Amino acid sequence: MSASPSDLRSASPRCAPDGLQRVLVVGALGRMGRCVRVALEREPALVLGAGLEEKGHPDQGALLEHGVRVSDDVAAAVAACDVAIDFSVPAATLAIARAAADAGTAYVTGTTGFTPVERDAFDALGARIPVVRAANFSLAVNTLAWLVREAARRLGPDYDAEIVELHHAAKRDAPSGTALRLAEAIAEGRGVALAERLLLERAGEIGARPAGAIGVQTLRGGDNTGEHSVLFVGRGERVELVHRSATRDHFAAGAVRSAAWLAGRAAGTYRVEQIFGLE
Ligand code: NAD
């Protein structure tokens, strides 16, 4: 008989006598990974247990908090920790989350830019371990998504919905995962399928705006950590709901809060809205 994740958990060295949950930070030296490590220091139930970085990263072996060294040994890192917090790239997230499932280690990821197939593959790991994937871990942005869904429900498709997002010049994927999440919230509020309404590009002779379209426009520049505006444009009036981010700290705080919530739970694919009480 194969061991269940909970069997593995109780047999592992992770059940430390201090009662703290060990956390693996994936992408430990990245922009978000650094913020996550700072946020971990403020969470009394969690402690850094391992830090992974890409093979060949120039700072492999660097000393992090609590004597942890940056490593590329995925098997050892997942085995040493109760829960992973990952902000990296889709291919790394999937490979490391699969190793975490083999080791019975819970997984929180904020990585964006997954293809639908990759996204489904990640979510399916919830059959084996507790997982949560969110395009945005900010409590305020998730509250914005809730407000957007409710506004879309009440205003209906006569108010044309447009989303504008601005991020730093180094961001790899577009539109942002958060913009897509907000588009999804509009579709949910209207009771329609996003795939049939999403409008990402406009150039040339585009003709009249398709009825019921949900438009998303991308801006890139500087070091901006993220701004999202949702516009409901009616005849002679419009509603705008806006979130502006000045740091990455709130993303990290939400991911750490999610990890504390997830650690020790039954296997499942959880939603950040559930963790934040927004459902
Ligand atoms: P970044 O490039 O600064 O950091 C990514 C890190 O992952 C890098 O240090 C890189 O070396 C590392 N990495 C790459 N391959 C790896 C591997 N195989 N193993 C271990 N580490 C590996 O990027 P960032 O700004 O920190 O963003 C990371 C991701 O998080 C992006 O997808 C971004 O869109 C997303 N993000 C999500 C939220 C959210 O709240 N969900 C907030 C901000 C950023």
XYZ file of C-alpha atoms and ligand atoms in Angstrom:
323
model
C 0.000 0.000 0.000
C 1.391 3.407 -0.898
C 1.728 6.072 1.770
C -0.759 8.948 1.746
C 0.554 12.527 1.975
C -0.452 12.649 5.642
C 1.544 9.443 6.325
C 4.529 11.008 4.620
C 4.080 14.168 6.628
C 4.100 12.409 9.992
C 7.147 10.325 8.979
C 9.192 13.293 7.782
C 11.798 15.350 9.634
C 9.491 18.321 8.945
C 7.563 17.680 12.154
C 10.082 19.770 14.036
C 9.938 19.936 17.847
C 9.464 23.732 17.657
C 6.045 23.129 16.031
C 6.857 25.555 13.201
C 5.900 24.737 9.608
C 8.945 24.661 7.330
C 8.565 26.703 4.138
C 10.337 26.160 0.815
C 10.679 29.401 -1.165
C 10.943 28.674 -4.903
C 12.665 31.495 -6.780
C 14.169 32.550 -3.455
C 16.359 35.279 -4.994
C 13.731 36.692 -7.366
C 11.817 39.943 -6.811
C 8.900 38.147 -5.163
C 11.011 35.444 -3.503
C 12.919 38.116 -1.568
C 9.666 39.737 -0.411
C 8.266 36.356 0.628
C 11.351 35.717 2.787
C 10.850 39.085 4.505
C 7.129 38.363 5.042
C 7.977 34.936 6.517
C 9.951 36.623 9.289
C 6.678 38.287 10.419
C 4.624 35.043 10.479
C 5.124 33.274 13.813
C 3.820 29.847 12.664
C 6.182 29.550 9.677
C 9.938 29.493 9.183
C 12.136 29.308 6.088
C 13.183 25.681 5.565
C 14.700 25.719 2.064
C 15.292 28.057 -0.888
C 15.434 26.927 -4.508
C 16.912 28.782 -7.444
C 17.450 27.878 -11.079
C 20.407 25.581 -11.866
C 23.399 27.744 -12.762
C 22.095 30.803 -10.901
C 25.233 32.818 -9.966
C 24.188 32.945 -6.294
C 23.683 29.204 -5.798
C 24.895 28.373 -2.264
C 24.235 31.887 -0.906
C 23.294 32.009 2.781
C 19.676 32.992 3.513
C 17.801 33.373 6.822
C 18.042 30.662 9.537
C 21.169 29.113 8.023
C 19.351 28.020 4.850
C 21.435 27.989 1.660
C 20.152 28.568 -1.874
C 20.095 25.256 -3.705
C 18.861 23.530 -6.882
C 18.217 20.169 -5.147
C 14.460 19.921 -5.640
C 13.989 16.503 -4.004
C 15.841 17.505 -0.825
C 14.059 20.865 -0.625
C 10.514 19.500 -0.906
C 11.328 16.683 1.534
C 12.573 19.191 4.123
C 9.470 21.410 4.071
C 5.759 21.299 4.902
C 4.674 23.888 2.357
C 6.189 25.645 -0.672
C 5.667 29.254 -1.756
C 6.567 29.685 -5.414
C 6.901 32.802 -7.555
C 9.028 31.654 -10.495
C 8.217 30.597 -14.074
C 5.511 28.132 -15.218
C 7.851 25.270 -16.238
C 9.686 25.401 -12.887
C 6.451 25.662 -10.932
C 4.991 22.569 -12.577
C 8.126 20.445 -12.185
C 8.695 21.434 -8.554
C 4.998 21.125 -7.626
C 5.016 17.561 -9.026
C 8.016 16.747 -6.829
C 6.182 18.352 -3.891
C 3.171 16.115 -4.553
C 5.473 13.062 -4.432
C 6.790 14.277 -1.059
C 3.401 15.298 0.401
C 4.368 18.981 0.606
C 1.592 21.582 0.241
C 2.047 24.147 -2.559
C 1.208 27.827 -2.953
C 2.014 29.435 -6.302
C 1.651 32.981 -7.526
C 3.460 32.317 -10.820
C 1.548 33.653 -13.827
C 1.712 32.974 -17.568
C 0.555 29.321 -17.501
C -1.055 27.877 -20.625
C -4.521 26.416 -19.912
C -2.978 22.909 -20.053
C -0.247 23.835 -17.537
C -2.809 25.520 -15.287
C -5.025 22.422 -15.286
C -2.006 20.181 -14.640
C -1.094 22.271 -11.593
C -4.662 22.346 -10.246
C -4.939 18.552 -10.671
C -2.187 18.104 -8.070
C -4.884 19.074 -5.560
C -5.945 15.414 -5.704
C -2.690 14.560 -3.899
C -1.687 17.615 -1.818
C -3.235 20.922 -0.723
C -2.592 23.514 -3.453
C -3.556 27.100 -4.129
C -2.752 29.076 -7.278
C -3.608 32.748 -7.553
C -2.693 35.380 -10.124
C -2.719 37.887 -7.297
C -2.277 37.323 -3.557
C -3.171 40.861 -2.480
C -6.190 40.983 -0.164
C -7.136 44.336 -1.728
C -6.956 43.017 -5.311
C -9.053 39.997 -4.392
C -11.548 42.364 -2.796
C -11.471 44.378 -6.043
C -12.303 41.197 -7.998
C -15.271 40.636 -5.683
C -16.465 44.234 -6.235
C -15.999 43.892 -10.018
C -18.061 40.694 -10.118
C -20.870 42.346 -8.146
C -20.750 45.522 -10.290
C -20.876 43.460 -13.511
C -23.821 41.467 -12.165
C -25.788 44.632 -11.392
C -24.805 46.795 -14.376
C -25.171 44.077 -17.007
C -23.650 44.031 -20.514
C -25.057 47.471 -21.495
C -22.103 48.954 -19.598
C -19.075 48.187 -21.778
C -16.350 46.548 -19.661
C -12.710 47.482 -20.258
C -9.630 46.621 -18.156
C -6.311 48.488 -18.342
C -3.186 47.134 -16.658
C 0.277 48.699 -16.179
C 3.357 46.775 -15.012
C 7.147 47.152 -14.922
C 9.125 46.823 -18.145
C 10.629 43.403 -17.222
C 7.307 41.563 -16.869
C 7.365 38.493 -19.138
C 3.664 37.735 -19.682
C 0.780 39.853 -21.000
C -1.906 40.627 -20.190
C -1.233 40.261 -16.464
C -2.738 37.273 -14.687
C -4.596 39.754 -12.492
C -6.179 41.474 -15.516
C -7.386 38.074 -16.714
C -8.703 37.309 -13.226
C -10.643 40.610 -13.264
C -11.974 39.771 -16.741
C -13.094 36.423 -15.349
C -14.857 38.249 -12.492
C -16.804 40.318 -15.059
C -17.767 37.145 -16.949
C -18.842 35.492 -13.686
C -20.971 38.508 -12.770
C -22.645 38.459 -16.195
C -23.015 34.664 -16.248
C -21.097 34.257 -19.544
C -17.982 32.330 -20.677
C -14.903 34.593 -20.710
C -13.347 32.754 -23.693
C -16.255 33.892 -25.893
C -16.061 37.562 -24.812
C -12.382 38.347 -24.226
C -10.976 41.036 -26.560
C -7.194 41.453 -26.255
C -6.109 43.296 -29.411
C -7.266 46.328 -31.335
C -5.437 47.662 -34.419
C -6.492 48.847 -37.835
C -10.093 48.814 -39.118
C -11.651 47.153 -36.103
C -15.268 48.206 -36.651
C -17.804 48.741 -33.883
C -17.218 47.280 -30.451
C -18.758 43.776 -30.265
C -21.707 43.728 -27.850
C -20.803 42.139 -24.536
C -17.042 42.176 -25.215
C -14.669 42.281 -22.226
C -11.632 44.296 -23.355
C -8.156 44.100 -21.804
C -5.309 46.497 -22.661
C -1.681 46.158 -21.540
C 0.810 48.929 -20.712
C 4.473 48.318 -19.741
C 7.069 50.679 -18.274
C 9.551 51.505 -15.530
C 9.442 49.666 -12.210
C 5.679 49.756 -11.640
C 4.575 46.856 -9.396
C 1.062 46.784 -10.851
C -1.978 48.944 -11.550
C -5.372 47.699 -12.697
C -8.383 49.786 -13.714
C -11.768 48.275 -14.509
C -14.132 50.570 -16.407
C -17.843 50.040 -16.925
C -18.635 52.570 -19.649
C -22.298 53.477 -20.104
C -24.166 56.199 -22.012
C -23.182 59.496 -20.403
C -21.637 57.908 -17.287
C -18.988 55.414 -16.261
C -17.826 53.550 -13.168
C -14.083 52.988 -12.569
C -12.678 50.595 -9.995
C -8.915 50.942 -9.534
C -6.126 49.228 -7.600
C -2.610 50.699 -7.514
C 0.273 48.829 -6.018
C 3.406 50.601 -4.748
C 5.256 47.565 -3.331
C 5.284 43.771 -3.637
C 4.867 43.333 0.134
C 1.100 42.755 0.041
C 1.455 39.982 -2.572
C 4.023 38.298 -0.344
C 1.905 38.781 2.800
C -1.096 37.137 1.106
C 0.998 34.208 -0.118
C 2.454 33.679 3.364
C -1.027 33.894 4.888
C -2.188 31.295 2.353
C 0.733 28.994 3.195
C -0.093 29.189 6.919
C -3.737 28.375 6.088
C -2.788 25.481 3.775
C -0.189 23.756 5.931
C -1.643 20.623 7.504
C -4.933 20.722 5.474
C -6.340 17.775 3.538
C -5.418 17.502 -0.140
C -7.497 19.823 -2.299
C -7.401 22.646 -4.855
C -8.199 25.669 -2.735
C -9.021 29.209 -3.863
C -7.457 32.336 -2.448
C -10.965 33.843 -2.165
C -11.797 31.006 0.249
C -8.680 31.747 2.303
C -9.534 35.488 2.429
C -13.250 34.885 3.200
C -14.398 36.495 -0.079
C -16.690 33.753 -1.451
P 11.671 37.254 -11.003
O 12.201 36.977 -12.381
O 12.251 38.386 -10.244
O 11.816 35.950 -10.078
C 11.618 34.635 -10.554
C 12.692 33.763 -9.913
O 12.437 32.399 -10.245
C 14.098 34.112 -10.419
O 14.953 34.336 -9.299
C 14.499 32.883 -11.199
O 15.896 32.632 -11.153
C 13.717 31.808 -10.446
N 13.628 30.554 -11.191
C 13.519 30.375 -12.541
N 13.567 29.068 -12.824
C 13.696 28.406 -11.645
C 13.803 27.029 -11.298
N 13.804 26.056 -12.227
N 13.919 26.705 -9.990
C 13.924 27.668 -9.039
N 13.846 28.995 -9.312
C 13.725 29.345 -10.612
O 10.108 37.424 -11.164
P 9.072 38.020 -10.096
O 8.814 39.445 -10.394
O 9.468 37.608 -8.718
O 7.754 37.232 -10.541
C 7.705 35.825 -10.533
C 6.298 35.379 -10.960
O 5.345 35.806 -9.982
C 5.815 35.965 -12.297
O 5.058 34.988 -12.981
C 4.932 37.131 -11.864
O 3.943 37.474 -12.830
C 4.302 36.522 -10.640
N 3.739 37.477 -9.655
C 2.605 37.084 -9.054
C 2.058 37.864 -8.043
C 0.841 37.340 -7.314
O 0.367 37.991 -6.365
N 0.327 36.164 -7.687
C 2.662 39.070 -7.680
C 3.838 39.451 -8.329
C 4.393 38.631 -9.314
